Coordinates of C-alpha atoms in Angstrom, one line a residue:
X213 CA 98.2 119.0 81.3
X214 CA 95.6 116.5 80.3
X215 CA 97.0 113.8 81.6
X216 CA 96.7 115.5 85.1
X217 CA 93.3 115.6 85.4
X218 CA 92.5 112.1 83.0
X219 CA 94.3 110.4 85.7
X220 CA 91.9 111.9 88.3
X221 CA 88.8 111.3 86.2
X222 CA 89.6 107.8 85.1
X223 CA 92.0 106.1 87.4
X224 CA 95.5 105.2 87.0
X225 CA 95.0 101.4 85.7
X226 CA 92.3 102.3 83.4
X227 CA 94.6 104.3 81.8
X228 CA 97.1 102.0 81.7
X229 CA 95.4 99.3 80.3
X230 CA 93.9 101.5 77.9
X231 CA 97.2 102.6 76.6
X232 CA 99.2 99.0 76.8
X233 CA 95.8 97.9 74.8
X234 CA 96.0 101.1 71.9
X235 CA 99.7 100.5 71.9
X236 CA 99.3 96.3 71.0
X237 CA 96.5 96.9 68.4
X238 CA 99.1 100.0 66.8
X239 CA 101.8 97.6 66.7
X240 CA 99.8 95.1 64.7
X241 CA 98.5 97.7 62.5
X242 CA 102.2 98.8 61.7
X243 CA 103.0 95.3 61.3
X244 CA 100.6 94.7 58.7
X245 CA 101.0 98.0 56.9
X246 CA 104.3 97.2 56.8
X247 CA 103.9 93.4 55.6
X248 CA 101.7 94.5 53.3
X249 CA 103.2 97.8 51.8
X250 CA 104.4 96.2 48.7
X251 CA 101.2 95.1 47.4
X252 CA 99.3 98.0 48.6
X253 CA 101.0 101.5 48.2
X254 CA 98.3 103.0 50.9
X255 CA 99.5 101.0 53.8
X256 CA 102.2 103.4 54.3
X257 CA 99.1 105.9 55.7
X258 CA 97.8 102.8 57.8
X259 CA 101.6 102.7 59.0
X260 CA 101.9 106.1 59.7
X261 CA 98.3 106.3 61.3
X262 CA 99.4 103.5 63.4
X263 CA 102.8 105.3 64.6
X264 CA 100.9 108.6 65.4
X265 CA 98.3 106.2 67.7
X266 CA 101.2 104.6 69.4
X267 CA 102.2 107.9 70.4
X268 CA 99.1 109.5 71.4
X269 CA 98.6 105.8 73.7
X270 CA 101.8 105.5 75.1
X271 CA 101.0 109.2 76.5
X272 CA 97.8 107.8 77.8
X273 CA 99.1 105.3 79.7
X274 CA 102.5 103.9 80.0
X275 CA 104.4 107.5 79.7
X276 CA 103.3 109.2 82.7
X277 CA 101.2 106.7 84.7
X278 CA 104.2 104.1 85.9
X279 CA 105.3 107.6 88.1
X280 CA 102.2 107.7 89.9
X281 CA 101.9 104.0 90.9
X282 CA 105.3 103.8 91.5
X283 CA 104.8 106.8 94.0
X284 CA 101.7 105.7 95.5
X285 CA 103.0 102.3 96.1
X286 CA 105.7 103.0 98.5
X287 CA 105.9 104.2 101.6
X288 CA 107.4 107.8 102.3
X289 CA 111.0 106.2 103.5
X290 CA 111.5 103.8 100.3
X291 CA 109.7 105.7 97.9
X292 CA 112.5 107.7 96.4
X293 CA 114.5 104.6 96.1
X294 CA 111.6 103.0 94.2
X295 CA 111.4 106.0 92.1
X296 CA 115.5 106.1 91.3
X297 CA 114.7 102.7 90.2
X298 CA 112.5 103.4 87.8
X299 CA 113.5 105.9 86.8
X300 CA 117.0 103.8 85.7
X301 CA 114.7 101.3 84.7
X302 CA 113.0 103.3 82.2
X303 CA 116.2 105.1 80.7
X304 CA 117.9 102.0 80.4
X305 CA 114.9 99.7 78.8
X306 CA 114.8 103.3 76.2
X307 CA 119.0 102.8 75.6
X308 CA 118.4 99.5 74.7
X309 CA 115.7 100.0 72.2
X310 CA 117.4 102.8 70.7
X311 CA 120.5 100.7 70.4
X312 CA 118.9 97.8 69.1
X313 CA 115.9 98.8 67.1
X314 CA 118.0 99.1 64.3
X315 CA 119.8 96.0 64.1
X316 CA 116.2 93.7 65.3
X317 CA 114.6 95.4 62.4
X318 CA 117.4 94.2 59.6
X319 CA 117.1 90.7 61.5
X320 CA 113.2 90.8 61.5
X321 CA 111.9 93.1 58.2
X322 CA 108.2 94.0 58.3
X323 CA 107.4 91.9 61.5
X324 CA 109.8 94.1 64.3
X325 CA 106.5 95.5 65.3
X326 CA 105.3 92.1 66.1
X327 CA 107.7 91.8 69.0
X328 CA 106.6 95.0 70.5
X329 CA 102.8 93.5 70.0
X330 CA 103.9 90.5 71.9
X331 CA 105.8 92.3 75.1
X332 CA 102.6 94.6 74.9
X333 CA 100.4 91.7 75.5
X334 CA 102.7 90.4 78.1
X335 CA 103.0 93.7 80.0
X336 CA 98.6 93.8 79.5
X337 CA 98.2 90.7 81.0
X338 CA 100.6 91.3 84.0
X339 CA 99.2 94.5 84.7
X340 CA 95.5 93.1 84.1
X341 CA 96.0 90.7 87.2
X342 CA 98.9 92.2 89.1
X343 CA 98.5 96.0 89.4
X344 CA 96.0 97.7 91.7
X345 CA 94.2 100.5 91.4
X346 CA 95.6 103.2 93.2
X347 CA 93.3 106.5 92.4
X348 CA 91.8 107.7 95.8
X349 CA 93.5 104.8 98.1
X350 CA 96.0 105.6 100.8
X351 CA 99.3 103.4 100.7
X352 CA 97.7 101.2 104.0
X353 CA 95.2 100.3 101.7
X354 CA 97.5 99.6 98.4
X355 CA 99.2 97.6 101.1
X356 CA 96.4 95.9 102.2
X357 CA 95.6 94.8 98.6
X358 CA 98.7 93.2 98.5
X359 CA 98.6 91.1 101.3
X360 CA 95.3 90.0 100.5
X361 CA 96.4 88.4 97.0
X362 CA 99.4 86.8 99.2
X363 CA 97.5 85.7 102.0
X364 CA 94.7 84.0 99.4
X365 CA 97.8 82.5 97.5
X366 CA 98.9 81.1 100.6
X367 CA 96.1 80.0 101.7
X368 CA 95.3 78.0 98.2
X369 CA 98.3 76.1 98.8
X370 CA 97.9 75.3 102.0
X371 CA 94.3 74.0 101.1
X372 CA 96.1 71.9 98.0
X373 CA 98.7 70.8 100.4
X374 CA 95.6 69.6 102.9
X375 CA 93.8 67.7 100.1
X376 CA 97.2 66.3 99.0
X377 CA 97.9 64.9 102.8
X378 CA 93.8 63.4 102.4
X379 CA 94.4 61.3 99.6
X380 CA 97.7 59.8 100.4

C-alpha cells in the first residue's frame, strides 16, 4: 500500500533508479560478505543485511514500477498486449533464475552476486538514458518524448552525414 502512494510522491523513474541503484550496491555487499566470510565470521550479517536490502529495493522499484510504465506507455488498443508481454517476460526471466541460480552459483562460488551487480548496472544505465518519466504525463506526451529523442537522433546523423559530404 506504500508503494501506491511513493509512486505518486516520487515518480515512477525515481523509484526505479533508486531501486536498480540499492539492488547493485546489495549485490556487491553480498559479494564481498560472501568472498570474505571465511576470514571474517561476521560477514554472514553483512550478507544477510544485504539480502534483506535487496528485498526491501527490488520492492521499491523494479517489482511494482515496470507495471505502471508499461501501462502508461501504450496506448489503450496495444496496451494489454504490452502488458501480456511483460508479464511473460517477467515469469520467464524468474524461471530462468530459479532454474539456474543453482548451477551459476557451483560454477561461480562467492562472486554469483557479481553477475547480478553487473546486469544491475546495465539495466541502471539503460534506464538512466532510455526511460521517461511518466508520473503526471498523458500517453501524447510519453509519445512526444519519444519522438523527440528519434527525431534528434536523426537529425545528428543527418548533420554527420552533411559534414561527411563537406569534407570529401
Amino acid at each position: 500500500f506504500l508503494q501506491v502512494f511513493l509512486v505518486e510522491k516520487a515518480g515512477r523513474r525515481s523509484l526505479f533508479l533508486a531501486g536498480l541503484m540499492g539492488m547493485l550496491v546489495s549485490a556487491v555487499a553480498m559479494t564481498v560478505g560472501l568472498v570474505l566470510l571465511s576470514q571474517f565470521a561476521w560477514m554472514s550479517y553483512v550478507s544477510m543485511v544485504a539480502i534483506f536490502l535487496f528485498v526491501i529495493f527490488f520492492e521499491v522499484g523494479p517489482g511494482p514500477i515496470p507495471w505502471f510504465i508499461v501501462a502508461e506507455l501504450f496506448s489503450q488498443g496495444p496496451r494489454p498486449a504490452a502488458i501480456a508481454v511483460a508479464g511473460f517476460c517477467n515469469w520467464a526471466c524468474n524461471f530462468i533464475v530459479g532454474m539456474c541460480f543453482q548451477y551459476i552459483a557451483d560454477l561461480c562460488g562467492p562472486y554469483v552476486f557479481a553477475i547480478f551487480a553487473a546486469l544491475l548496472l546495465l539495466f541502471f544505465l539503460f534506464a538512466y538514458f532510455k526511460v521517461p518519466e511518466t508520473k503526471g504525463k498523458s500517453f501524447e506526451e510519453i509519445a512526444a518524448v519519444f519522438r523527440r529523442k528519434k527525431l534528434s537522433a536523426k537529425a545528428m546523423t543527418e548533420l554527420q552525414d552533411l559534414r561527411a559530404s563537406e569534407e570529401a
